[in-house]
Each structure stands twice: as C-alpha cells, then as structure tokens.
Amino acid sequence: DGGITQSPKYLFRKEGQNVTLSCEQNLNHDAMYWYRQDPGQGLRLIYYSQIVNDFQKGDIAEGYSVSREKKESFPLTVTSAQKNPTAFYLCASSVNSGNDHGQFFGPGTRLTVL
Amino acid sequence: GEDVEQSLFLSVREGDSSVINCTYTDSSSTYLYWYKQEPGAGLQLLTYIFSNMDMKQDQRLTVLLNKKDKHLSLRIADTQTGDSAIYFCAESIHRDDKIIFGKGTRLHILP
C-alpha cells in the first residue's frame, strides 16, 4: 500500500527542547511539504522541498528546520526558538508529472509543549 | 496577493444537498481543489478541477467553477452523517507550485 506516514501521532515536549517529527512516503513523489494547523486558521506552510537535497522556506519557517537527504523522507525539527509550537503538524507530498494532481497528506502529528 | 475565502460553518439536514462555496483572488489559478478533513486526521483530496472547466461530477460530488467571478463550489448530494468534516478549498497556479488553502468550512449534519 502506498502512502504517507507520520510518527508519532501524539508528541509531548518540555519547553526548551528540540523535537523532530517524522514524515515518510512510498509514493515516489518528488515534492514534500510541512504545514502547521491551528484551530480556525487553516493550514500554514512551514517548509517545502521539490527535490532531494533542496528545500525552501514557507510562510512561517522561523523556529523550524528540515532536511531532505532521501526522496522518501522529510523530517521536521521544531526548535526551542519556536515561540508557540503546540499545534497539529501535517506532512504532504505531490508528484510533478503524470496524471496525479494535488497534494496527498499524512495523518498528522499533534505536538503539545508542556 | 493570493487569498482563498470560504465561510466557516454550514449546517445541513441529513439527506439534503450541501453546497460549500469558496472565492479566490488570483486569476492565474489553474488548479482548484477540494479537500476533506475528519477530526484528528490529515486532509483527503476529494476532487480537483482545471480552470478551463466549468463543472466536474464524481458520484455525489459536483464542483462548479465560475472563473469570471473566481467562485468555486462543492455540492454534496444526499448528505450523510459520514460527510461531517471540515472542507478546504485550495488553489495553485502551476502543478508543482505550493497550494494556497482556505480556512475550511465545518459541515455539520442535522438529524
């Protein structure tokens, strides 16, 4: 079965700690994305990567970092510099050719900072 | 700039049709999408339409596009309790561009 997996589903972190959220896809998609979702605010783009070893900042990149060393993987690190990290984090991927359109999403990770 | 607007809430009786509306500002938008999000889950792509189309139908779903008014709608026929979710309208200019999402419309089904 092809798809996008995110782990863990729930994550708790103490204030001041860095934490890394995992995102893996076996869809052979070129592009991958990280979004943050807060109640009533829709989705906000954190970082995206259209190709391995390259990524760009989205609208709210401050306090976050990413890497794209493999096509299948796009981990997101929430650093202690992120002022308000408690949110629902969604990873997505898309293919830039063929018949597929749109982004396909993982199940999300809910991060709570204590 | 790019913006996608949609109303935040919609209540519909079970069995009726639901119509969720969306407006966008970028006339260059080429791809328009509808996503569904159930509680605690990721977004599921329901359907998409190209800007050179007026309508697309897929089973109970009908998408209408008025490009002149930059208005997109999603009609769900025979609304069921399983349709209760948040529906996001989204647009992009190019296929590999980042997608701009609306804030979502929460669809509530009345018995």
PDB file of C-alpha atoms in Angstrom:
ATOM      1  CA  ASP A   1       0.000   0.000   0.000  1.00  0.00           C
ATOM      2  CA  GLY A   2       1.393   3.393  -0.981  1.00  0.00           C
ATOM      3  CA  GLY A   3       1.012   6.302   1.357  1.00  0.00           C
ATOM      4  CA  ILE A   4       2.442   8.880   3.706  1.00  0.00           C
ATOM      5  CA  THR A   5       3.208   8.065   7.307  1.00  0.00           C
ATOM      6  CA  GLN A   6       3.863  10.447  10.139  1.00  0.00           C
ATOM      7  CA  SER A   7       5.106   9.472  13.545  1.00  0.00           C
ATOM      8  CA  PRO A   8       4.375   9.723  16.303  1.00  0.00           C
ATOM      9  CA  LYS A   9       0.658  10.602  16.290  1.00  0.00           C
ATOM     10  CA  TYR A  10       0.933  12.430  19.628  1.00  0.00           C
ATOM     11  CA  LEU A  11       4.092  14.062  20.945  1.00  0.00           C
ATOM     12  CA  PHE A  12       4.744  15.861  24.196  1.00  0.00           C
ATOM     13  CA  ARG A  13       7.734  18.065  24.743  1.00  0.00           C
ATOM     14  CA  LYS A  14       9.062  20.172  27.555  1.00  0.00           C
ATOM     15  CA  GLU A  15       9.617  23.806  26.867  1.00  0.00           C
ATOM     16  CA  GLY A  16      13.159  24.478  25.635  1.00  0.00           C
ATOM     17  CA  GLN A  17      13.646  21.092  23.969  1.00  0.00           C
ATOM     18  CA  ASN A  18      14.041  20.424  20.258  1.00  0.00           C
ATOM     19  CA  VAL A  19      11.874  17.689  18.765  1.00  0.00           C
ATOM     20  CA  THR A  20      11.852  16.002  15.361  1.00  0.00           C
ATOM     21  CA  LEU A  21       8.677  14.907  13.564  1.00  0.00           C
ATOM     22  CA  SER A  22       8.984  12.106  11.041  1.00  0.00           C
ATOM     23  CA  CYS A  23       7.403  12.027   7.579  1.00  0.00           C
ATOM     24  CA  GLU A  24       7.922   9.163   5.137  1.00  0.00           C
ATOM     25  CA  GLN A  25       6.280   8.476   1.774  1.00  0.00           C
ATOM     26  CA  ASN A  26       6.497   5.496  -0.572  1.00  0.00           C
ATOM     27  CA  LEU A  27       4.532   7.129  -3.395  1.00  0.00           C
ATOM     28  CA  ASN A  28       7.709   8.085  -5.290  1.00  0.00           C
ATOM     29  CA  HIS A  29       6.598  11.708  -5.096  1.00  0.00           C
ATOM     30  CA  ASP A  30       9.085  14.434  -5.901  1.00  0.00           C
ATOM     31  CA  ALA A  31       7.810  17.203  -3.630  1.00  0.00           C
ATOM     32  CA  MET A  32       7.126  17.185   0.097  1.00  0.00           C
ATOM     33  CA  TYR A  33       5.613  19.797   2.391  1.00  0.00           C
ATOM     34  CA  TRP A  34       5.134  20.605   6.068  1.00  0.00           C
ATOM     35  CA  TYR A  35       2.109  22.517   7.327  1.00  0.00           C
ATOM     36  CA  ARG A  36       1.008  23.694  10.705  1.00  0.00           C
ATOM     37  CA  GLN A  37      -2.700  23.741  11.570  1.00  0.00           C
ATOM     38  CA  ASP A  38      -4.151  25.796  14.411  1.00  0.00           C
ATOM     39  CA  PRO A  39      -7.869  25.984  15.216  1.00  0.00           C
ATOM     40  CA  GLY A  40      -9.697  28.427  12.941  1.00  0.00           C
ATOM     41  CA  GLN A  41      -6.541  29.285  10.978  1.00  0.00           C
ATOM     42  CA  GLY A  42      -6.464  26.665   8.283  1.00  0.00           C
ATOM     43  CA  LEU A  43      -3.090  25.386   7.070  1.00  0.00           C
ATOM     44  CA  ARG A  44       0.100  27.422   7.065  1.00  0.00           C
ATOM     45  CA  LEU A  45       3.127  26.302   5.067  1.00  0.00           C
ATOM     46  CA  ILE A  46       6.335  25.850   7.076  1.00  0.00           C
ATOM     47  CA  TYR A  47       8.818  24.377   4.576  1.00  0.00           C
ATOM     48  CA  TYR A  48       8.676  22.559   1.267  1.00  0.00           C
ATOM     49  CA  SER A  49      11.056  20.584  -0.879  1.00  0.00           C
ATOM     50  CA  GLN A  50      10.620  19.961  -4.581  1.00  0.00           C
ATOM     51  CA  ILE A  51      13.681  17.767  -4.979  1.00  0.00           C
ATOM     52  CA  VAL A  52      16.181  15.844  -2.860  1.00  0.00           C
ATOM     53  CA  ASN A  53      18.824  17.998  -1.137  1.00  0.00           C
ATOM     54  CA  ASP A  54      16.857  21.184  -1.741  1.00  0.00           C
ATOM     55  CA  PHE A  55      14.138  22.924   0.288  1.00  0.00           C
ATOM     56  CA  GLN A  56      12.551  26.349   0.627  1.00  0.00           C
ATOM     57  CA  LYS A  57      11.028  28.316   3.469  1.00  0.00           C
ATOM     58  CA  GLY A  58       7.281  28.640   3.539  1.00  0.00           C
ATOM     59  CA  ASP A  59       5.258  31.350   5.247  1.00  0.00           C
ATOM     60  CA  ILE A  60       6.156  30.515   8.861  1.00  0.00           C
ATOM     61  CA  ALA A  61       9.633  28.907   8.813  1.00  0.00           C
ATOM     62  CA  GLU A  62      11.054  30.678  11.869  1.00  0.00           C
ATOM     63  CA  GLY A  63      11.871  28.241  14.663  1.00  0.00           C
ATOM     64  CA  TYR A  64      11.736  25.200  12.360  1.00  0.00           C
ATOM     65  CA  SER A  65      14.318  23.286  10.333  1.00  0.00           C
ATOM     66  CA  VAL A  66      14.116  20.466   7.764  1.00  0.00           C
ATOM     67  CA  SER A  67      16.326  18.158   5.739  1.00  0.00           C
ATOM     68  CA  ARG A  68      15.734  16.195   2.534  1.00  0.00           C
ATOM     69  CA  GLU A  69      18.523  13.671   2.232  1.00  0.00           C
ATOM     70  CA  LYS A  70      16.291  10.986   0.708  1.00  0.00           C
ATOM     71  CA  LYS A  71      13.324  11.244  -1.646  1.00  0.00           C
ATOM     72  CA  GLU A  72      11.144   9.282   0.771  1.00  0.00           C
ATOM     73  CA  SER A  73      11.840  11.285   3.905  1.00  0.00           C
ATOM     74  CA  PHE A  74      11.318  14.894   5.006  1.00  0.00           C
ATOM     75  CA  PRO A  75      11.766  15.257   8.791  1.00  0.00           C
ATOM     76  CA  LEU A  76      10.796  18.493  10.545  1.00  0.00           C
ATOM     77  CA  THR A  77      12.613  19.729  13.653  1.00  0.00           C
ATOM     78  CA  VAL A  78      10.749  22.081  15.941  1.00  0.00           C
ATOM     79  CA  THR A  79      13.436  24.011  17.770  1.00  0.00           C
ATOM     80  CA  SER A  80      13.304  25.769  21.104  1.00  0.00           C
ATOM     81  CA  ALA A  81      13.266  29.044  19.138  1.00  0.00           C
ATOM     82  CA  GLN A  82       9.684  28.373  18.025  1.00  0.00           C
ATOM     83  CA  LYS A  83       7.634  30.543  20.365  1.00  0.00           C
ATOM     84  CA  ASN A  84       4.318  28.708  20.208  1.00  0.00           C
ATOM     85  CA  PRO A  85       4.937  25.164  18.952  1.00  0.00           C
ATOM     86  CA  THR A  86       1.768  23.470  20.234  1.00  0.00           C
ATOM     87  CA  ALA A  87      -0.196  22.605  17.080  1.00  0.00           C
ATOM     88  CA  PHE A  88      -1.221  19.863  14.674  1.00  0.00           C
ATOM     89  CA  TYR A  89       1.518  19.240  12.075  1.00  0.00           C
ATOM     90  CA  LEU A  90       0.701  17.836   8.654  1.00  0.00           C
ATOM     91  CA  CYS A  91       3.098  16.472   6.075  1.00  0.00           C
ATOM     92  CA  ALA A  92       2.137  16.188   2.413  1.00  0.00           C
ATOM     93  CA  SER A  93       3.675  15.097  -0.871  1.00  0.00           C
ATOM     94  CA  SER A  94       2.921  15.627  -4.531  1.00  0.00           C
ATOM     95  CA  VAL A  95       4.140  14.423  -7.904  1.00  0.00           C
ATOM     96  CA  ASN A  96       5.036  16.883 -10.623  1.00  0.00           C
ATOM     97  CA  SER A  97       4.240  14.715 -13.627  1.00  0.00           C
ATOM     98  CA  GLY A  98       1.788  12.077 -14.793  1.00  0.00           C
ATOM     99  CA  ASN A  99      -1.924  12.002 -14.028  1.00  0.00           C
ATOM    100  CA  ASP A 100      -1.886  12.733 -10.311  1.00  0.00           C
ATOM    101  CA  HIS A 101      -2.735  16.231  -9.127  1.00  0.00           C
ATOM    102  CA  GLY A 102      -2.820  17.884  -5.763  1.00  0.00           C
ATOM    103  CA  GLN A 103      -1.075  17.102  -2.515  1.00  0.00           C
ATOM    104  CA  PHE A 104      -1.561  13.925  -0.521  1.00  0.00           C
ATOM    105  CA  PHE A 105      -1.472  14.209   3.247  1.00  0.00           C
ATOM    106  CA  GLY A 106      -0.260  12.093   6.114  1.00  0.00           C
ATOM    107  CA  PRO A 107      -2.385  11.528   9.258  1.00  0.00           C
ATOM    108  CA  GLY A 108      -0.668  14.315  11.205  1.00  0.00           C
ATOM    109  CA  THR A 109       1.258  14.663  14.470  1.00  0.00           C
ATOM    110  CA  ARG A 110      -0.218  16.571  17.368  1.00  0.00           C
ATOM    111  CA  LEU A 111       2.580  18.289  19.310  1.00  0.00           C
ATOM    112  CA  THR A 112       1.946  19.592  22.794  1.00  0.00           C
ATOM    113  CA  VAL A 113       4.534  21.612  24.663  1.00  0.00           C
ATOM    114  CA  LEU A 114       4.239  21.316  28.416  1.00  0.00           C
TER     115      LEU A 114
ATOM    116  CA  GLY B   1      -1.794  38.592  -3.212  1.00  0.00           C
ATOM    117  CA  GLU B   2      -3.198  35.138  -3.154  1.00  0.00           C
ATOM    118  CA  ASP B   3      -6.186  34.513  -0.922  1.00  0.00           C
ATOM    119  CA  VAL B   4      -8.880  31.873  -0.641  1.00  0.00           C
ATOM    120  CA  GLU B   5     -12.053  32.657   1.307  1.00  0.00           C
ATOM    121  CA  GLN B   6     -14.788  30.354   2.498  1.00  0.00           C
ATOM    122  CA  SER B   7     -17.445  30.520   5.184  1.00  0.00           C
ATOM    123  CA  LEU B   8     -16.522  28.798   8.437  1.00  0.00           C
ATOM    124  CA  PHE B   9     -19.690  26.830   9.176  1.00  0.00           C
ATOM    125  CA  LEU B  10     -22.557  25.117   7.345  1.00  0.00           C
ATOM    126  CA  SER B  11     -25.416  23.073   8.805  1.00  0.00           C
ATOM    127  CA  VAL B  12     -27.433  20.740   6.589  1.00  0.00           C
ATOM    128  CA  ARG B  13     -30.122  18.147   7.260  1.00  0.00           C
ATOM    129  CA  GLU B  14     -29.291  14.531   6.517  1.00  0.00           C
ATOM    130  CA  GLY B  15     -30.478  13.656   3.018  1.00  0.00           C
ATOM    131  CA  ASP B  16     -30.398  17.245   1.747  1.00  0.00           C
ATOM    132  CA  SER B  17     -27.731  18.653  -0.562  1.00  0.00           C
ATOM    133  CA  SER B  18     -24.813  20.602   0.901  1.00  0.00           C
ATOM    134  CA  VAL B  19     -23.267  23.454  -1.040  1.00  0.00           C
ATOM    135  CA  ILE B  20     -19.931  24.793   0.153  1.00  0.00           C
ATOM    136  CA  ASN B  21     -18.738  27.977  -1.502  1.00  0.00           C
ATOM    137  CA  CYS B  22     -15.282  29.439  -1.998  1.00  0.00           C
ATOM    138  CA  THR B  23     -13.821  32.521  -3.637  1.00  0.00           C
ATOM    139  CA  TYR B  24     -10.237  33.069  -4.672  1.00  0.00           C
ATOM    140  CA  THR B  25      -8.388  36.181  -5.731  1.00  0.00           C
ATOM    141  CA  ASP B  26      -5.646  35.018  -8.096  1.00  0.00           C
ATOM    142  CA  SER B  27      -6.974  34.956 -11.641  1.00  0.00           C
ATOM    143  CA  SER B  28      -3.890  32.939 -12.643  1.00  0.00           C
ATOM    144  CA  SER B  29      -5.083  29.979 -10.574  1.00  0.00           C
ATOM    145  CA  THR B  30      -5.033  26.941 -12.791  1.00  0.00           C
ATOM    146  CA  TYR B  31      -5.793  24.128 -10.368  1.00  0.00           C
ATOM    147  CA  LEU B  32      -8.601  24.260  -7.822  1.00  0.00           C
ATOM    148  CA  TYR B  33      -9.036  21.598  -5.174  1.00  0.00           C
ATOM    149  CA  TRP B  34     -11.450  20.408  -2.515  1.00  0.00           C
ATOM    150  CA  TYR B  35     -10.079  18.558   0.490  1.00  0.00           C
ATOM    151  CA  LYS B  36     -11.933  16.872   3.381  1.00  0.00           C
ATOM    152  CA  GLN B  37     -10.590  16.623   6.914  1.00  0.00           C
ATOM    153  CA  GLU B  38     -12.213  14.390   9.513  1.00  0.00           C
ATOM    154  CA  PRO B  39     -11.492  15.016  13.229  1.00  0.00           C
ATOM    155  CA  GLY B  40      -7.889  14.338  14.200  1.00  0.00           C
ATOM    156  CA  ALA B  41      -6.915  13.212  10.700  1.00  0.00           C
ATOM    157  CA  GLY B  42      -4.995  14.506   7.725  1.00  0.00           C
ATOM    158  CA  LEU B  43      -6.562  16.049   4.645  1.00  0.00           C
ATOM    159  CA  GLN B  44      -8.060  13.832   1.964  1.00  0.00           C
ATOM    160  CA  LEU B  45      -8.136  15.084  -1.612  1.00  0.00           C
ATOM    161  CA  LEU B  46     -11.765  14.822  -2.743  1.00  0.00           C
ATOM    162  CA  THR B  47     -11.595  16.276  -6.218  1.00  0.00           C
ATOM    163  CA  TYR B  48      -9.956  18.937  -8.320  1.00  0.00           C
ATOM    164  CA  ILE B  49     -10.873  20.962 -11.375  1.00  0.00           C
ATOM    165  CA  PHE B  50      -8.794  22.725 -14.000  1.00  0.00           C
ATOM    166  CA  SER B  51      -9.525  26.376 -14.672  1.00  0.00           C
ATOM    167  CA  ASN B  52     -10.595  25.600 -18.253  1.00  0.00           C
ATOM    168  CA  MET B  53     -13.528  23.527 -16.955  1.00  0.00           C
ATOM    169  CA  ASP B  54     -16.919  24.721 -15.719  1.00  0.00           C
ATOM    170  CA  MET B  55     -18.069  21.612 -13.940  1.00  0.00           C
ATOM    171  CA  LYS B  56     -16.862  18.256 -12.738  1.00  0.00           C
ATOM    172  CA  GLN B  57     -19.022  15.491 -11.320  1.00  0.00           C
ATOM    173  CA  ASP B  58     -17.857  12.487  -9.345  1.00  0.00           C
ATOM    174  CA  GLN B  59     -20.619  10.353  -7.807  1.00  0.00           C
ATOM    175  CA  ARG B  60     -22.297  12.521  -5.119  1.00  0.00           C
ATOM    176  CA  LEU B  61     -19.854  15.386  -5.606  1.00  0.00           C
ATOM    177  CA  THR B  62     -20.311  18.209  -8.121  1.00  0.00           C
ATOM    178  CA  VAL B  63     -17.792  21.006  -8.479  1.00  0.00           C
ATOM    179  CA  LEU B  64     -18.826  24.207 -10.227  1.00  0.00           C
ATOM    180  CA  LEU B  65     -16.337  26.854 -11.308  1.00  0.00           C
ATOM    181  CA  ASN B  66     -17.214  30.401 -12.307  1.00  0.00           C
ATOM    182  CA  LYS B  67     -13.873  31.700 -13.483  1.00  0.00           C
ATOM    183  CA  LYS B  68     -15.187  35.188 -14.222  1.00  0.00           C
ATOM    184  CA  ASP B  69     -16.302  35.646 -10.609  1.00  0.00           C
ATOM    185  CA  LYS B  70     -13.457  33.476  -9.215  1.00  0.00           C
ATOM    186  CA  HIS B  71     -16.051  31.371  -7.410  1.00  0.00           C
ATOM    187  CA  LEU B  72     -15.823  27.658  -6.739  1.00  0.00           C
ATOM    188  CA  SER B  73     -18.484  25.481  -5.127  1.00  0.00           C
ATOM    189  CA  LEU B  74     -18.738  21.908  -3.936  1.00  0.00           C
ATOM    190  CA  ARG B  75     -22.146  20.272  -3.892  1.00  0.00           C
ATOM    191  CA  ILE B  76     -22.632  17.060  -1.933  1.00  0.00           C
ATOM    192  CA  ALA B  77     -25.854  15.294  -2.878  1.00  0.00           C
ATOM    193  CA  ASP B  78     -27.822  13.245  -0.317  1.00  0.00           C
ATOM    194  CA  THR B  79     -25.652  14.383   2.591  1.00  0.00           C
ATOM    195  CA  GLN B  80     -24.862  11.616   5.068  1.00  0.00           C
ATOM    196  CA  THR B  81     -23.550  11.676   8.655  1.00  0.00           C
ATOM    197  CA  GLY B  82     -20.190  10.477   7.321  1.00  0.00           C
ATOM    198  CA  ASP B  83     -19.897  13.741   5.380  1.00  0.00           C
ATOM    199  CA  SER B  84     -19.496  15.635   8.638  1.00  0.00           C
ATOM    200  CA  ALA B  85     -15.992  17.157   8.377  1.00  0.00           C
ATOM    201  CA  ILE B  86     -14.068  20.306   7.531  1.00  0.00           C
ATOM    202  CA  TYR B  87     -13.866  21.022   3.802  1.00  0.00           C
ATOM    203  CA  PHE B  88     -10.943  23.028   2.443  1.00  0.00           C
ATOM    204  CA  CYS B  89     -10.915  24.875  -0.835  1.00  0.00           C
ATOM    205  CA  ALA B  90      -7.425  25.352  -2.313  1.00  0.00           C
ATOM    206  CA  GLU B  91      -5.753  26.708  -5.419  1.00  0.00           C
ATOM    207  CA  SER B  92      -2.416  26.714  -7.185  1.00  0.00           C
ATOM    208  CA  ILE B  93      -1.114  28.343 -10.340  1.00  0.00           C
ATOM    209  CA  HIS B  94       1.228  25.667 -11.547  1.00  0.00           C
ATOM    210  CA  ARG B  95       1.088  21.972 -10.883  1.00  0.00           C
ATOM    211  CA  ASP B  96       4.249  21.981  -8.775  1.00  0.00           C
ATOM    212  CA  ASP B  97       3.520  25.265  -7.003  1.00  0.00           C
ATOM    213  CA  LYS B  98       2.691  25.479  -3.354  1.00  0.00           C
ATOM    214  CA  ILE B  99      -1.047  25.267  -2.762  1.00  0.00           C
ATOM    215  CA  ILE B 100      -2.968  28.076  -1.049  1.00  0.00           C
ATOM    216  CA  PHE B 101      -5.672  26.790   1.287  1.00  0.00           C
ATOM    217  CA  GLY B 102      -8.789  28.458   2.615  1.00  0.00           C
ATOM    218  CA  LYS B 103      -9.502  28.252   6.338  1.00  0.00           C
ATOM    219  CA  GLY B 104     -12.020  25.466   5.903  1.00  0.00           C
ATOM    220  CA  THR B 105     -15.803  25.110   6.206  1.00  0.00           C
ATOM    221  CA  ARG B 106     -17.045  22.903   9.020  1.00  0.00           C
ATOM    222  CA  LEU B 107     -20.052  20.907   7.745  1.00  0.00           C
ATOM    223  CA  HIS B 108     -22.484  19.863  10.475  1.00  0.00           C
ATOM    224  CA  ILE B 109     -25.199  17.307   9.690  1.00  0.00           C
ATOM    225  CA  LEU B 110     -28.555  17.701  11.404  1.00  0.00           C
ATOM    226  CA  PRO B 111     -30.655  14.568  12.009  1.00  0.00           C
TER     227      PRO B 111
END
